[in-house]
CSV table of C-alpha atoms in Angstrom, one decimal:
chain,number,residue,atom,x,y,z
A,1,UNK,CA,-4.2,-38.8,-9.1
A,2,UNK,CA,-5.8,-35.4,-10.7
A,3,UNK,CA,-7.5,-34.6,-7.3
A,4,UNK,CA,-4.1,-34.9,-5.3
A,5,UNK,CA,-2.2,-32.8,-8.2
A,6,UNK,CA,-4.6,-30.2,-8.2
A,7,UNK,CA,-6.1,-30.0,-4.5
A,8,UNK,CA,-2.8,-29.5,-2.9
A,9,UNK,CA,-2.7,-26.7,-0.6
A,10,UNK,CA,0.9,-26.4,-0.9
A,11,UNK,CA,2.2,-23.1,-2.7
A,12,UNK,CA,4.6,-23.7,-5.7
A,13,UNK,CA,8.0,-22.7,-5.0
A,14,UNK,CA,9.2,-19.3,-6.0
A,15,UNK,CA,10.8,-19.6,-9.4
A,16,UNK,CA,12.6,-16.3,-9.5
A,17,UNK,CA,14.8,-16.0,-6.7
A,18,UNK,CA,16.9,-12.8,-6.4
A,19,UNK,CA,19.2,-11.2,-3.6
A,20,UNK,CA,18.7,-7.8,-2.1
A,21,UNK,CA,21.6,-6.4,-3.8
A,22,UNK,CA,20.4,-7.3,-6.9
A,23,UNK,CA,16.9,-6.1,-6.2
A,24,UNK,CA,18.2,-2.6,-5.6
A,25,UNK,CA,20.0,-2.4,-8.8
A,26,UNK,CA,16.7,-2.9,-10.9
A,27,UNK,CA,14.7,-0.1,-12.0
A,28,UNK,CA,11.3,0.4,-10.3
A,29,UNK,CA,9.3,-1.2,-12.7
A,30,UNK,CA,11.7,-4.2,-12.7
A,31,UNK,CA,11.3,-4.3,-9.0
A,32,UNK,CA,7.4,-4.4,-9.2
A,33,UNK,CA,7.6,-7.3,-11.6
A,34,UNK,CA,10.0,-9.1,-9.5
A,35,UNK,CA,7.8,-8.8,-6.5
A,36,UNK,CA,4.8,-9.8,-8.5
A,37,UNK,CA,6.1,-12.9,-9.9
A,38,UNK,CA,6.6,-14.1,-6.3
A,39,UNK,CA,2.8,-13.7,-5.5
A,40,UNK,CA,1.0,-17.0,-4.5
A,41,UNK,CA,4.3,-18.9,-4.4
A,42,UNK,CA,6.1,-20.4,-1.3
A,43,UNK,CA,8.1,-17.3,-0.2
A,44,UNK,CA,10.1,-19.4,2.9
A,45,UNK,CA,13.5,-18.8,0.9
A,46,UNK,CA,12.8,-15.3,-0.1
A,47,UNK,CA,11.5,-13.8,3.5
A,48,UNK,CA,14.8,-12.4,4.5
A,49,UNK,CA,15.1,-10.5,0.9
A,50,UNK,CA,11.4,-9.4,1.4
A,51,UNK,CA,12.3,-8.2,5.1
A,52,UNK,CA,15.4,-6.2,3.8
A,53,UNK,CA,12.9,-4.4,1.2
A,54,UNK,CA,10.3,-3.5,3.4
A,55,UNK,CA,12.7,-2.0,5.8
A,56,UNK,CA,14.6,-0.1,3.3
A,57,UNK,CA,14.5,3.5,2.9
A,58,UNK,CA,15.7,3.9,-0.5
A,59,UNK,CA,13.3,1.9,-2.3
A,60,UNK,CA,9.8,3.0,-3.5
A,61,UNK,CA,7.0,3.4,-1.0
A,62,UNK,CA,4.9,1.4,-3.3
A,63,UNK,CA,7.6,-1.3,-3.6
A,64,UNK,CA,7.6,-1.5,0.3
A,65,UNK,CA,4.0,-2.0,0.2
A,66,UNK,CA,4.3,-5.0,-2.0
A,67,UNK,CA,7.1,-6.4,-0.2
A,68,UNK,CA,4.8,-6.1,3.1
A,69,UNK,CA,2.1,-7.9,1.5
A,70,UNK,CA,4.2,-10.8,0.2
A,71,UNK,CA,5.6,-11.4,3.7
A,72,UNK,CA,1.7,-11.1,5.1
A,73,UNK,CA,1.0,-13.7,2.5
A,74,UNK,CA,4.0,-15.7,4.0
A,75,UNK,CA,2.8,-15.3,7.6
A,76,UNK,CA,6.1,-13.8,8.6
A,77,UNK,CA,6.0,-13.0,12.5
A,78,UNK,CA,9.1,-10.8,12.9
A,79,UNK,CA,8.9,-7.0,13.6
A,80,UNK,CA,10.0,-4.6,10.9
A,81,UNK,CA,10.4,-1.0,10.8
A,82,UNK,CA,9.0,0.3,7.8
A,83,UNK,CA,10.0,4.1,7.0
A,84,UNK,CA,8.2,6.0,4.3
A,85,UNK,CA,7.6,9.9,4.1
A,86,UNK,CA,9.6,10.8,7.1
A,87,UNK,CA,7.5,8.4,9.2
A,88,UNK,CA,8.3,5.2,11.0
A,89,UNK,CA,6.6,2.5,12.0
A,90,UNK,CA,7.2,-1.1,13.6
A,91,UNK,CA,4.8,-3.8,12.2
A,92,UNK,CA,4.8,-7.6,12.1
A,93,UNK,CA,3.4,-8.5,8.8
A,94,UNK,CA,1.4,-11.7,9.8
A,95,UNK,CA,-0.7,-9.5,12.0
A,96,UNK,CA,-1.4,-6.5,9.6
A,97,UNK,CA,-4.3,-6.1,7.5
A,98,UNK,CA,-3.7,-5.8,3.5
A,99,UNK,CA,-3.5,-2.0,2.1
A,100,UNK,CA,-7.2,-0.4,2.2
A,101,UNK,CA,-8.6,-3.1,4.2
A,102,UNK,CA,-8.2,-1.5,7.4
A,103,UNK,CA,-11.0,-0.1,9.5
A,104,UNK,CA,-10.2,3.9,8.9
A,105,UNK,CA,-9.8,3.5,5.2
A,106,UNK,CA,-13.2,1.5,5.3
A,107,UNK,CA,-14.7,4.3,7.1
A,108,UNK,CA,-13.3,7.0,4.9
A,109,UNK,CA,-14.9,5.3,1.9
A,110,UNK,CA,-18.4,5.1,3.5
A,111,UNK,CA,-18.2,8.8,4.6
A,112,UNK,CA,-17.2,9.7,1.1
A,113,UNK,CA,-20.1,7.6,-0.5
A,114,UNK,CA,-22.7,9.2,1.4
A,115,UNK,CA,-21.4,12.6,0.7
A,116,UNK,CA,-20.9,12.1,-3.1
A,117,UNK,CA,-23.8,9.9,-3.6
A,118,UNK,CA,-25.2,12.5,-6.1
A,119,UNK,CA,-21.8,13.1,-7.8
A,120,UNK,CA,-20.4,9.8,-8.9
A,121,UNK,CA,-17.7,10.9,-11.4
A,122,UNK,CA,-16.3,12.8,-8.3
A,123,UNK,CA,-17.0,10.1,-5.9
A,124,UNK,CA,-14.8,7.7,-8.5
A,125,UNK,CA,-11.9,10.3,-8.6
A,126,UNK,CA,-11.8,11.0,-4.8
A,127,UNK,CA,-12.1,7.2,-4.3
A,128,UNK,CA,-9.1,6.4,-6.4
A,129,UNK,CA,-7.3,9.0,-4.5
A,130,UNK,CA,-7.8,7.5,-1.2
A,131,UNK,CA,-7.1,4.0,-2.4
A,132,UNK,CA,-3.8,5.2,-4.0
A,133,UNK,CA,-3.0,6.8,-0.4
A,134,UNK,CA,-4.1,3.7,1.3
A,135,UNK,CA,-1.6,1.5,-0.9
A,136,UNK,CA,1.2,3.9,-0.9
A,137,UNK,CA,1.4,5.1,2.6
A,138,UNK,CA,0.8,1.4,3.8
A,139,UNK,CA,1.2,0.6,6.7
A,140,UNK,CA,0.6,4.3,7.8
A,141,UNK,CA,-2.8,6.0,7.6
A,142,UNK,CA,-4.2,9.4,8.1
A,143,UNK,CA,-3.4,9.5,11.8
A,144,UNK,CA,-5.9,10.4,14.3
A,145,UNK,CA,-7.9,12.4,11.7
A,146,UNK,CA,-11.7,11.3,11.8
A,147,UNK,CA,-13.2,10.2,8.5
A,148,UNK,CA,-15.3,13.1,8.0
A,149,UNK,CA,-12.1,15.4,8.2
A,150,UNK,CA,-10.1,13.2,5.6
A,151,UNK,CA,-13.0,13.2,3.5
A,152,UNK,CA,-13.0,16.9,3.7
A,153,UNK,CA,-9.3,17.0,3.0
A,154,UNK,CA,-9.7,15.1,-0.2
A,155,UNK,CA,-12.6,17.1,-1.3
A,156,UNK,CA,-10.6,20.4,-0.8
A,157,UNK,CA,-7.7,18.9,-2.8
A,158,UNK,CA,-9.8,17.9,-5.5
A,159,UNK,CA,-11.3,21.3,-5.8
A,160,UNK,CA,-7.7,22.8,-5.6
A,161,UNK,CA,-6.7,20.6,-8.6
A,162,UNK,CA,-9.6,21.9,-10.9
A,163,UNK,CA,-9.6,25.3,-9.7
A,164,UNK,CA,-5.9,26.2,-9.5
A,165,UNK,CA,-6.5,27.7,-6.1
A,166,UNK,CA,-4.1,26.8,-3.4
A,167,UNK,CA,-4.7,24.0,-1.1
A,168,UNK,CA,-4.8,25.0,2.5
A,169,UNK,CA,-1.9,24.6,4.3
A,170,UNK,CA,-2.7,22.0,7.0
A,171,UNK,CA,-0.8,18.9,8.0
A,172,UNK,CA,-3.6,16.4,6.5
A,173,UNK,CA,-3.7,18.4,3.2
A,174,UNK,CA,0.0,18.4,3.1
A,175,UNK,CA,0.2,14.8,3.8
A,176,UNK,CA,-2.5,14.0,1.1
A,177,UNK,CA,-0.7,16.3,-1.4
A,178,UNK,CA,2.6,15.0,-0.8
A,179,UNK,CA,1.9,11.1,-1.2
A,180,UNK,CA,-0.3,11.9,-4.5
A,181,UNK,CA,2.7,13.6,-6.0
A,182,UNK,CA,5.5,11.4,-4.8
A,183,UNK,CA,3.8,8.3,-5.5
A,184,UNK,CA,4.9,5.9,-8.4
A,185,UNK,CA,1.7,4.9,-9.8
């Protein structure tokens, strides 16, 4: 009986169900807690609410990312249009990678590690910013920039934070700065 009880592949049902209307009335912290309470549960009853959250333009980018990862967990196969930071992207959650697990992010982190092998404190700082970008911007990426260009832009960004000098006015540097300043974590 114990084996049957604890070896079940079924996920427990989601305990804290809510409507989209109730969700948008919550503050960002409560929204994050509500979504966290759904992790590892049976999400079948919540997929339409999570779909609405993922397609909302009025919610925090981090909340949208969390909703997409839950829809990925639920193996949700419907197409969604995600809008963040003035960008728009059509995705199918079941077919997505998880935030930061995409090939471009992994390549950027490898280039960063090679470049900052002798400077572990700067490496950790830049790695944290790259991971923050990958989570906040998800499912968007740095576009068609090479991994080297992305690392160069982050190193310029870090230098500008320390020195107070103006960051070069490039689209990539602007995107990195915008996401770092506008994210809510």
